[in-house]
PDB file of C-alpha atoms and ligand atoms in Angstrom:
ATOM      1  CA  MET A  20       0.000   0.000   0.000  1.00 82.00           C
ATOM      2  CA  THR A  21       1.331   3.456  -0.777  1.00 88.00           C
ATOM      3  CA  PHE A  22       0.487   6.713   0.909  1.00 94.00           C
ATOM      4  CA  GLU A  23       1.790  10.241   1.029  1.00 96.00           C
ATOM      5  CA  ILE A  24       3.153  11.947   4.152  1.00 97.00           C
ATOM      6  CA  ARG A  25       2.646  15.717   4.064  1.00 97.00           C
ATOM      7  CA  PRO A  26       4.136  17.665   7.016  1.00 98.00           C
ATOM      8  CA  LEU A  27       1.734  20.157   8.578  1.00 97.00           C
ATOM      9  CA  GLY A  28       4.194  22.793   9.704  1.00 92.00           C
ATOM     10  CA  ASP A  29       7.482  23.358  11.482  1.00 96.00           C
ATOM     11  CA  ALA A  30       6.400  22.323  14.974  1.00 98.00           C
ATOM     12  CA  LEU A  31       4.943  18.822  14.488  1.00 98.00           C
ATOM     13  CA  GLY A  32       2.253  16.921  12.633  1.00 98.00           C
ATOM     14  CA  ALA A  33       1.793  15.334   9.210  1.00 98.00           C
ATOM     15  CA  GLU A  34      -1.159  14.426   7.015  1.00 98.00           C
ATOM     16  CA  ILE A  35      -1.362  10.894   5.733  1.00 97.00           C
ATOM     17  CA  ILE A  36      -3.002  10.922   2.348  1.00 96.00           C
ATOM     18  CA  GLY A  37      -4.232   7.860   0.483  1.00 95.00           C
ATOM     19  CA  LEU A  38      -4.450   5.256   3.246  1.00 97.00           C
ATOM     20  CA  ASP A  39      -7.839   3.698   4.012  1.00 97.00           C
ATOM     21  CA  LEU A  40      -7.883   2.533   7.632  1.00 97.00           C
ATOM     22  CA  SER A  41     -11.119   0.594   7.180  1.00 97.00           C
ATOM     23  CA  ALA A  42      -9.060  -2.025   5.282  1.00 95.00           C
ATOM     24  CA  PRO A  43      -6.403  -4.189   6.947  1.00 92.00           C
ATOM     25  CA  VAL A  44      -2.977  -2.499   6.997  1.00 93.00           C
ATOM     26  CA  ASP A  45      -0.166  -4.855   5.899  1.00 95.00           C
ATOM     27  CA  GLU A  46       3.077  -5.190   7.874  1.00 96.00           C
ATOM     28  CA  SER A  47       5.286  -3.016   5.680  1.00 96.00           C
ATOM     29  CA  THR A  48       2.657  -0.251   5.531  1.00 96.00           C
ATOM     30  CA  PHE A  49       2.226  -0.499   9.281  1.00 96.00           C
ATOM     31  CA  ALA A  50       5.996  -0.114   9.758  1.00 97.00           C
ATOM     32  CA  LYS A  51       5.907   3.098   7.674  1.00 97.00           C
ATOM     33  CA  VAL A  52       2.967   4.473   9.659  1.00 98.00           C
ATOM     34  CA  HIS A  53       4.752   3.628  12.896  1.00 98.00           C
ATOM     35  CA  GLN A  54       7.898   5.441  11.730  1.00 98.00           C
ATOM     36  CA  ALA A  55       5.860   8.446  10.557  1.00 98.00           C
ATOM     37  CA  HIS A  56       4.258   8.601  14.007  1.00 98.00           C
ATOM     38  CA  LEU A  57       7.678   8.654  15.685  1.00 98.00           C
ATOM     39  CA  ASP A  58       8.939  11.288  13.216  1.00 98.00           C
ATOM     40  CA  HIS A  59       5.936  13.632  13.140  1.00 98.00           C
ATOM     41  CA  LEU A  60       4.275  12.974  16.563  1.00 98.00           C
ATOM     42  CA  VAL A  61       0.751  13.714  15.319  1.00 98.00           C
ATOM     43  CA  LEU A  62      -0.670  12.010  12.236  1.00 98.00           C
ATOM     44  CA  VAL A  63      -3.854  13.153  10.520  1.00 98.00           C
ATOM     45  CA  PHE A  64      -5.496  10.505   8.339  1.00 98.00           C
ATOM     46  CA  ARG A  65      -7.909  12.351   6.070  1.00 96.00           C
ATOM     47  CA  ASP A  66     -11.180  11.210   4.520  1.00 95.00           C
ATOM     48  CA  GLN A  67     -11.711   8.074   6.601  1.00 98.00           C
ATOM     49  CA  ARG A  68     -14.980   6.148   6.885  1.00 98.00           C
ATOM     50  CA  LEU A  69     -14.523   4.120  10.026  1.00 98.00           C
ATOM     51  CA  ASP A  70     -16.872   2.167  12.179  1.00 98.00           C
ATOM     52  CA  PRO A  71     -15.883   1.700  15.844  1.00 98.00           C
ATOM     53  CA  GLN A  72     -14.311  -1.698  15.184  1.00 98.00           C
ATOM     54  CA  HIS A  73     -12.048  -0.273  12.441  1.00 98.00           C
ATOM     55  CA  GLN A  74     -10.760   2.346  14.874  1.00 98.00           C
ATOM     56  CA  ILE A  75     -10.221  -0.279  17.583  1.00 98.00           C
ATOM     57  CA  ASP A  76      -8.417  -2.635  15.171  1.00 97.00           C
ATOM     58  CA  PHE A  77      -6.058   0.100  13.943  1.00 97.00           C
ATOM     59  CA  SER A  78      -5.346   1.265  17.515  1.00 98.00           C
ATOM     60  CA  ARG A  79      -4.596  -2.276  18.712  1.00 98.00           C
ATOM     61  CA  ARG A  80      -1.792  -2.577  16.166  1.00 97.00           C
ATOM     62  CA  PHE A  81       0.168  -0.295  18.516  1.00 97.00           C
ATOM     63  CA  GLY A  82      -0.643  -2.093  21.761  1.00 97.00           C
ATOM     64  CA  PRO A  83      -3.410  -2.953  24.207  1.00 98.00           C
ATOM     65  CA  LEU A  84      -6.045  -0.306  24.772  1.00 98.00           C
ATOM     66  CA  ASP A  85      -6.432   1.657  27.975  1.00 96.00           C
ATOM     67  CA  HIS A  86      -9.579   3.258  29.300  1.00 95.00           C
ATOM     68  CA  HIS A  87     -10.504   6.696  30.549  1.00 95.00           C
ATOM     69  CA  PRO A  88     -11.850   6.848  34.135  1.00 94.00           C
ATOM     70  CA  SER A  89     -15.222   7.997  32.719  1.00 95.00           C
ATOM     71  CA  ASP A  90     -16.297   4.443  31.975  1.00 95.00           C
ATOM     72  CA  ASP A  91     -19.912   5.613  31.610  1.00 94.00           C
ATOM     73  CA  ALA A  92     -19.017   7.845  28.619  1.00 96.00           C
ATOM     74  CA  VAL A  93     -18.201   4.970  26.283  1.00 97.00           C
ATOM     75  CA  LEU A  94     -19.991   3.817  23.156  1.00 98.00           C
ATOM     76  CA  PRO A  95     -22.668   1.178  23.864  1.00 95.00           C
ATOM     77  CA  ASP A  96     -21.184  -2.276  23.040  1.00 96.00           C
ATOM     78  CA  PHE A  97     -17.716  -0.743  22.514  1.00 98.00           C
ATOM     79  CA  PRO A  98     -16.152  -0.076  25.937  1.00 98.00           C
ATOM     80  CA  ASP A  99     -12.820   0.683  24.191  1.00 98.00           C
ATOM     81  CA  VAL A 100     -14.340   3.740  22.523  1.00 98.00           C
ATOM     82  CA  LEU A 101     -14.766   6.912  24.567  1.00 98.00           C
ATOM     83  CA  VAL A 102     -17.379   9.319  23.220  1.00 98.00           C
ATOM     84  CA  LEU A 103     -16.333  12.984  23.124  1.00 98.00           C
ATOM     85  CA  SER A 104     -19.488  14.853  22.285  1.00 98.00           C
ATOM     86  CA  THR A 105     -21.508  17.967  22.966  1.00 97.00           C
ATOM     87  CA  LYS A 106     -24.723  16.077  22.145  1.00 97.00           C
ATOM     88  CA  ARG A 107     -27.294  15.422  24.855  1.00 95.00           C
ATOM     89  CA  GLU A 108     -30.072  12.917  25.302  1.00 95.00           C
ATOM     90  CA  ASN A 109     -32.787  13.622  27.885  1.00 94.00           C
ATOM     91  CA  GLY A 110     -30.768  16.647  28.970  1.00 91.00           C
ATOM     92  CA  LYS A 111     -27.667  14.583  29.739  1.00 93.00           C
ATOM     93  CA  TYR A 112     -24.421  14.619  27.770  1.00 95.00           C
ATOM     94  CA  ILE A 113     -23.947  11.330  25.897  1.00 96.00           C
ATOM     95  CA  GLY A 114     -20.142  11.586  26.208  1.00 97.00           C
ATOM     96  CA  LEU A 115     -17.520  13.962  27.517  1.00 97.00           C
ATOM     97  CA  PRO A 116     -18.167  17.428  26.058  1.00 96.00           C
ATOM     98  CA  ASP A 117     -15.028  18.921  27.537  1.00 93.00           C
ATOM     99  CA  ALA A 118     -12.127  16.462  27.415  1.00 88.00           C
ATOM    100  CA  GLY A 119      -9.054  18.628  27.393  1.00 91.00           C
ATOM    101  CA  PRO A 120      -9.772  22.200  28.529  1.00 94.00           C
ATOM    102  CA  MET A 121      -6.114  22.588  29.566  1.00 96.00           C
ATOM    103  CA  TRP A 122      -2.819  21.378  28.098  1.00 98.00           C
ATOM    104  CA  HIS A 123      -2.237  17.723  28.916  1.00 98.00           C
ATOM    105  CA  SER A 124      -1.066  14.277  27.884  1.00 98.00           C
ATOM    106  CA  ASP A 125      -3.809  11.617  28.075  1.00 98.00           C
ATOM    107  CA  LEU A 126      -3.950   9.355  31.139  1.00 97.00           C
ATOM    108  CA  ALA A 127      -0.741  10.964  32.490  1.00 98.00           C
ATOM    109  CA  TYR A 128      -2.049  10.220  35.999  1.00 97.00           C
ATOM    110  CA  ARG A 129      -1.906   6.463  35.476  1.00 97.00           C
ATOM    111  CA  LYS A 130       1.147   4.423  36.490  1.00 97.00           C
ATOM    112  CA  GLN A 131       1.354   3.233  32.874  1.00 97.00           C
ATOM    113  CA  THR A 132       0.590   6.367  30.862  1.00 98.00           C
ATOM    114  CA  ALA A 133      -0.882   6.410  27.366  1.00 98.00           C
ATOM    115  CA  LEU A 134       1.277   5.657  24.331  1.00 98.00           C
ATOM    116  CA  GLY A 135      -1.094   7.317  21.925  1.00 98.00           C
ATOM    117  CA  THR A 136      -4.646   8.450  21.303  1.00 98.00           C
ATOM    118  CA  THR A 137      -6.773   8.209  18.171  1.00 98.00           C
ATOM    119  CA  LEU A 138      -9.607  10.693  17.757  1.00 98.00           C
ATOM    120  CA  TYR A 139     -12.075  10.322  14.902  1.00 98.00           C
ATOM    121  CA  ALA A 140     -14.340  13.186  13.836  1.00 98.00           C
ATOM    122  CA  LEU A 141     -17.933  12.195  13.040  1.00 98.00           C
ATOM    123  CA  GLU A 142     -19.504  15.666  13.267  1.00 98.00           C
ATOM    124  CA  THR A 143     -17.623  18.946  13.353  1.00 98.00           C
ATOM    125  CA  PRO A 144     -18.811  22.512  14.000  1.00 97.00           C
ATOM    126  CA  ASP A 145     -18.548  25.248  11.376  1.00 96.00           C
ATOM    127  CA  SER A 146     -16.247  27.147  13.713  1.00 96.00           C
ATOM    128  CA  GLY A 147     -14.448  26.471  16.996  1.00 96.00           C
ATOM    129  CA  GLY A 148     -13.451  23.128  18.472  1.00 97.00           C
ATOM    130  CA  ASP A 149      -9.890  23.093  17.127  1.00 98.00           C
ATOM    131  CA  THR A 150      -7.342  20.911  18.902  1.00 98.00           C
ATOM    132  CA  ARG A 151      -3.886  22.381  19.497  1.00 98.00           C
ATOM    133  CA  PHE A 152      -0.930  19.995  19.727  1.00 98.00           C
ATOM    134  CA  ALA A 153       2.470  20.966  21.176  1.00 98.00           C
ATOM    135  CA  ASN A 154       5.817  19.268  20.598  1.00 98.00           C
ATOM    136  CA  MET A 155       7.303  18.530  24.014  1.00 98.00           C
ATOM    137  CA  TYR A 156      10.705  17.469  22.585  1.00 98.00           C
ATOM    138  CA  LYS A 157      11.166  20.937  21.125  1.00 98.00           C
ATOM    139  CA  ALA A 158       9.816  22.548  24.285  1.00 98.00           C
ATOM    140  CA  TYR A 159      12.333  20.609  26.383  1.00 98.00           C
ATOM    141  CA  GLU A 160      15.236  21.411  24.068  1.00 98.00           C
ATOM    142  CA  ALA A 161      14.370  25.132  24.197  1.00 98.00           C
ATOM    143  CA  LEU A 162      13.765  25.203  27.964  1.00 98.00           C
ATOM    144  CA  PRO A 163      15.955  27.953  29.532  1.00 98.00           C
ATOM    145  CA  LYS A 164      18.933  26.505  31.431  1.00 98.00           C
ATOM    146  CA  ASN A 165      17.727  27.736  34.829  1.00 97.00           C
ATOM    147  CA  LEU A 166      14.427  25.829  34.404  1.00 98.00           C
ATOM    148  CA  LYS A 167      16.184  22.728  33.042  1.00 97.00           C
ATOM    149  CA  ASP A 168      18.516  22.720  36.045  1.00 97.00           C
ATOM    150  CA  ALA A 169      15.647  23.311  38.495  1.00 97.00           C
ATOM    151  CA  VAL A 170      13.727  20.219  37.340  1.00 97.00           C
ATOM    152  CA  ALA A 171      16.605  17.875  36.453  1.00 96.00           C
ATOM    153  CA  GLY A 172      15.928  14.489  38.099  1.00 97.00           C
ATOM    154  CA  LYS A 173      12.723  15.779  39.762  1.00 98.00           C
ATOM    155  CA  ARG A 174       9.417  13.956  39.958  1.00 98.00           C
ATOM    156  CA  ALA A 175       5.940  15.454  40.038  1.00 98.00           C
ATOM    157  CA  VAL A 176       2.493  14.529  41.312  1.00 98.00           C
ATOM    158  CA  PHE A 177      -0.096  13.806  38.622  1.00 98.00           C
ATOM    159  CA  LEU A 178      -3.826  13.859  39.399  1.00 97.00           C
ATOM    160  CA  ALA A 179      -6.593  13.589  36.781  1.00 95.00           C
ATOM    161  CA  GLY A 180      -7.997  17.065  36.143  1.00 92.00           C
ATOM    162  CA  ARG A 181     -11.466  15.522  36.444  1.00 91.00           C
ATOM    163  CA  ASN A 182     -10.543  14.209  39.915  1.00 91.00           C
ATOM    164  CA  ASN A 183      -9.203  17.547  41.138  1.00 90.00           C
ATOM    165  CA  ALA A 184     -11.542  19.610  43.295  1.00 85.00           C
ATOM    166  CA  ASN A 185      -9.846  22.789  42.008  1.00 85.00           C
ATOM    167  CA  ARG A 186     -10.863  22.141  38.398  1.00 87.00           C
ATOM    168  CA  SER A 187     -14.346  22.447  36.943  1.00 86.00           C
ATOM    169  CA  PHE A 188     -15.675  20.223  34.171  1.00 92.00           C
ATOM    170  CA  LYS A 189     -19.114  19.905  32.571  1.00 92.00           C
ATOM    171  CA  ARG A 190     -19.112  16.220  33.364  1.00 91.00           C
ATOM    172  CA  THR A 191     -17.262  15.023  36.445  1.00 89.00           C
ATOM    173  CA  LEU A 192     -16.311  11.606  37.802  1.00 93.00           C
ATOM    174  CA  ASN A 193     -18.570   9.786  40.231  1.00 93.00           C
ATOM    175  CA  GLN A 194     -17.168   8.640  43.567  1.00 95.00           C
ATOM    176  CA  THR A 195     -16.298   5.126  42.354  1.00 96.00           C
ATOM    177  CA  GLN A 196     -14.417   6.576  39.371  1.00 95.00           C
ATOM    178  CA  ARG A 197     -12.624   9.075  41.636  1.00 94.00           C
ATOM    179  CA  ASP A 198     -11.569   6.356  44.028  1.00 95.00           C
ATOM    180  CA  ALA A 199     -10.187   4.316  41.116  1.00 95.00           C
ATOM    181  CA  THR A 200      -8.119   7.284  39.901  1.00 96.00           C
ATOM    182  CA  PRO A 201      -5.626   8.264  42.618  1.00 96.00           C
ATOM    183  CA  ALA A 202      -2.657  10.591  42.192  1.00 97.00           C
ATOM    184  CA  THR A 203       0.623   9.113  41.003  1.00 98.00           C
ATOM    185  CA  GLY A 204       4.242  10.241  40.584  1.00 98.00           C
ATOM    186  CA  HIS A 205       6.215  10.596  37.316  1.00 98.00           C
ATOM    187  CA  PRO A 206       9.367  12.393  36.189  1.00 98.00           C
ATOM    188  CA  VAL A 207       8.965  16.059  35.205  1.00 98.00           C
ATOM    189  CA  ILE A 208      11.114  15.324  32.142  1.00 98.00           C
ATOM    190  CA  ARG A 209      10.658  11.899  30.549  1.00 98.00           C
ATOM    191  CA  THR A 210      12.644   9.898  28.015  1.00 98.00           C
ATOM    192  CA  HIS A 211      10.750   8.467  25.053  1.00 98.00           C
ATOM    193  CA  PRO A 212      11.021   4.657  25.193  1.00 98.00           C
ATOM    194  CA  GLU A 213      11.398   4.330  21.404  1.00 98.00           C
ATOM    195  CA  THR A 214      13.327   7.421  20.273  1.00 98.00           C
ATOM    196  CA  GLY A 215      15.377   7.981  23.439  1.00 98.00           C
ATOM    197  CA  ARG A 216      14.635  11.726  23.262  1.00 98.00           C
ATOM    198  CA  LYS A 217      13.726  13.814  26.325  1.00 98.00           C
ATOM    199  CA  SER A 218      10.519  15.802  26.606  1.00 98.00           C
ATOM    200  CA  ILE A 219       8.511  17.817  29.120  1.00 98.00           C
ATOM    201  CA  PHE A 220       5.857  15.611  30.724  1.00 98.00           C
ATOM    202  CA  VAL A 221       4.239  17.869  33.357  1.00 98.00           C
ATOM    203  CA  SER A 222       1.025  19.556  32.216  1.00 98.00           C
ATOM    204  CA  ALA A 223      -1.478  22.125  33.440  1.00 97.00           C
ATOM    205  CA  GLN A 224      -4.453  19.741  33.469  1.00 96.00           C
ATOM    206  CA  HIS A 225      -2.917  16.819  35.323  1.00 97.00           C
ATOM    207  CA  THR A 226       0.157  17.954  37.318  1.00 98.00           C
ATOM    208  CA  ILE A 227      -0.416  19.449  40.746  1.00 97.00           C
ATOM    209  CA  ALA A 228       3.052  19.732  42.334  1.00 98.00           C
ATOM    210  CA  ILE A 229       6.726  18.899  42.066  1.00 98.00           C
ATOM    211  CA  GLU A 230       7.713  16.372  44.705  1.00 98.00           C
ATOM    212  CA  ASP A 231      10.009  17.387  47.600  1.00 96.00           C
ATOM    213  CA  MET A 232       9.724  21.122  46.873  1.00 97.00           C
ATOM    214  CA  PRO A 233       8.045  23.885  48.908  1.00 97.00           C
ATOM    215  CA  GLU A 234       4.528  24.551  47.599  1.00 97.00           C
ATOM    216  CA  GLY A 235       5.146  28.124  46.406  1.00 97.00           C
ATOM    217  CA  GLU A 236       8.387  27.243  44.639  1.00 97.00           C
ATOM    218  CA  SER A 237       6.762  24.224  42.969  1.00 98.00           C
ATOM    219  CA  ALA A 238       3.761  26.276  41.795  1.00 97.00           C
ATOM    220  CA  GLU A 239       6.015  29.000  40.383  1.00 98.00           C
ATOM    221  CA  LEU A 240       8.252  26.516  38.574  1.00 98.00           C
ATOM    222  CA  LEU A 241       5.319  24.609  37.084  1.00 98.00           C
ATOM    223  CA  ALA A 242       3.695  27.855  35.915  1.00 98.00           C
ATOM    224  CA  ALA A 243       6.944  28.869  34.173  1.00 98.00           C
ATOM    225  CA  ILE A 244       7.252  25.478  32.457  1.00 98.00           C
ATOM    226  CA  PHE A 245       3.585  25.472  31.369  1.00 98.00           C
ATOM    227  CA  ALA A 246       3.910  28.978  29.874  1.00 98.00           C
ATOM    228  CA  HIS A 247       7.101  27.994  28.070  1.00 98.00           C
ATOM    229  CA  ALA A 248       5.649  24.735  26.668  1.00 98.00           C
ATOM    230  CA  ALA A 249       2.536  26.424  25.245  1.00 98.00           C
ATOM    231  CA  GLN A 250       4.416  28.848  22.970  1.00 98.00           C
ATOM    232  CA  ASP A 251       3.235  29.002  19.361  1.00 98.00           C
ATOM    233  CA  GLU A 252       6.582  27.835  17.953  1.00 98.00           C
ATOM    234  CA  PHE A 253       5.910  24.360  19.422  1.00 98.00           C
ATOM    235  CA  VAL A 254       2.249  24.180  18.326  1.00 98.00           C
ATOM    236  CA  TYR A 255       0.184  22.858  15.403  1.00 98.00           C
ATOM    237  CA  THR A 256      -3.525  23.779  15.436  1.00 98.00           C
ATOM    238  CA  HIS A 257      -5.818  21.165  13.939  1.00 98.00           C
ATOM    239  CA  LYS A 258      -9.022  22.382  12.306  1.00 98.00           C
ATOM    240  CA  TRP A 259     -11.220  19.328  12.126  1.00 98.00           C
ATOM    241  CA  ARG A 260     -12.962  17.964   9.045  1.00 97.00           C
ATOM    242  CA  VAL A 261     -15.474  15.119   9.177  1.00 98.00           C
ATOM    243  CA  GLY A 262     -13.553  11.893   8.459  1.00 98.00           C
ATOM    244  CA  ASP A 263     -10.284  13.020  10.077  1.00 98.00           C
ATOM    245  CA  LEU A 264      -8.619  10.499  12.344  1.00 98.00           C
ATOM    246  CA  THR A 265      -5.802  12.042  14.347  1.00 98.00           C
ATOM    247  CA  PHE A 266      -3.276   9.851  16.130  1.00 98.00           C
ATOM    248  CA  TRP A 267      -0.892  11.512  18.562  1.00 98.00           C
ATOM    249  CA  ASP A 268       1.998  10.350  20.712  1.00 98.00           C
ATOM    250  CA  ASN A 269       1.209  11.180  24.345  1.00 98.00           C
ATOM    251  CA  ARG A 270       4.824  10.465  25.328  1.00 98.00           C
ATOM    252  CA  CYS A 271       6.062  13.637  23.626  1.00 98.00           C
ATOM    253  CA  VAL A 272       2.947  15.665  22.755  1.00 98.00           C
ATOM    254  CA  GLN A 273       0.508  17.705  24.797  1.00 98.00           C
ATOM    255  CA  HIS A 274      -2.841  18.899  23.502  1.00 98.00           C
ATOM    256  CA  ILE A 275      -5.727  21.199  24.387  1.00 98.00           C
ATOM    257  CA  ALA A 276      -9.207  21.558  22.898  1.00 97.00           C
ATOM    258  CA  ASP A 277     -10.898  24.854  22.117  1.00 97.00           C
ATOM    259  CA  LEU A 278     -14.102  24.917  24.192  1.00 96.00           C
ATOM    260  CA  SER A 279     -15.039  28.535  23.519  1.00 96.00           C
ATOM    261  CA  ARG A 280     -18.431  27.598  21.970  1.00 97.00           C
ATOM    262  CA  ILE A 281     -19.342  24.799  24.353  1.00 94.00           C
ATOM    263  CA  ASP A 282     -22.331  26.650  25.825  1.00 93.00           C
ATOM    264  CA  ASP A 283     -23.790  27.451  22.390  1.00 95.00           C
ATOM    265  CA  PRO A 284     -26.733  25.008  21.886  1.00 92.00           C
ATOM    266  CA  THR A 285     -26.138  24.987  18.097  1.00 95.00           C
ATOM    267  CA  TYR A 286     -22.532  23.838  18.544  1.00 96.00           C
ATOM    268  CA  ILE A 287     -22.137  20.121  17.743  1.00 97.00           C
ATOM    269  CA  ARG A 288     -18.785  18.368  17.927  1.00 98.00           C
ATOM    270  CA  HIS A 289     -18.996  14.578  18.011  1.00 98.00           C
ATOM    271  CA  MET A 290     -15.975  12.247  18.086  1.00 98.00           C
ATOM    272  CA  HIS A 291     -14.819   8.756  19.018  1.00 98.00           C
ATOM    273  CA  ARG A 292     -11.575   8.217  20.910  1.00 98.00           C
ATOM    274  CA  THR A 293      -9.384   5.219  21.654  1.00 98.00           C
ATOM    275  CA  THR A 294      -6.358   5.283  23.931  1.00 98.00           C
ATOM    276  CA  ILE A 295      -3.390   2.941  23.591  1.00 98.00           C
ATOM    277  CA  GLU A 296      -1.644   1.888  26.755  1.00 98.00           C
ATOM    278  CA  GLY A 297       2.035   2.791  27.100  1.00 98.00           C
ATOM    279  CA  ASP A 298       4.609   2.226  29.798  1.00 96.00           C
ATOM    280  CA  ALA A 299       5.598   3.906  33.041  1.00 98.00           C
ATOM    281  CA  PRO A 300       7.555   7.095  32.189  1.00 98.00           C
ATOM    282  CA  PHE A 301      11.263   7.170  33.087  1.00 98.00           C
TER     283      PHE A 301
HETATM  284  C1  SIN B  11      -8.747  14.893  24.539  1.00 79.85           C
HETATM  285  O1  SIN B  11      -8.183  15.638  25.325  1.00 79.85           O
HETATM  286  O2  SIN B  11      -8.608  13.689  24.554  1.00 79.85           O
HETATM  287  C2  SIN B  11      -9.666  15.457  23.501  1.00 79.85           C
HETATM  288  C3  SIN B  11      -9.148  16.596  22.767  1.00 79.85           C
HETATM  289  C4  SIN B  11     -10.195  17.203  21.919  1.00 79.85           C
HETATM  290  O3  SIN B  11     -11.399  17.078  22.225  1.00 79.85           O
HETATM  291  O4  SIN B  11      -9.844  17.853  20.945  1.00 79.85           O
END
């Protein structure tokens, strides 16, 4: 199978043109997709027509699937597929309308954090709802020396934004889900298990403190790192089209969704997500 790889800008990201993910992907094509993912960090497969099983099958090529704590926001009969949607039935959201209001890496609060996420657009709004992706390799490499030195060898506390009393979400976790999602510790700077490159892993949505550091100092340091990592030079902004499947590497990418129209009743954004399990960051 042949396909074209078209980079999306200087920061990260590439479009994959001409590959139909509803058909089985042979080994040599898979190897090229895998390499493109490592090289470009975010892949955008255009013009897909995928049912939930196609998305699951493609995702499983990269590893076992993991699950978001919101286990009641999944697709009926497909517990591997998380629904991200602004749609409601009987006044209740059918999925998560606001996954990702702050910069983050998916499931960063698990012991084994996510390798990658696929997100498939079924319905997109005429404006708003973009997803911004930031290259955490580049952000680490450009981190000022004083910040690099301050966090070298340090670990941080990660807590799911949705399990943090200081954060507000349209749809929160119930007590059972909260109890199953405790805080965990990971390095501030992680090393990618496949490329060996270092990247910033702490994020505004899921990191609450740097371990063994006074609270004020930790908060100040994290704020400086978050501001640095979100600079435009590290970012690609994805404007969704129906049929786009994006696939990003959570080990070296952070992302944030634009929720500026979320309270507009005419705003419909409807997507299916899978998350591939990765390893414990080091
Ligand atoms: C997410 O954070 O997984 C979803 C991002 C988005 O809705 O664009």
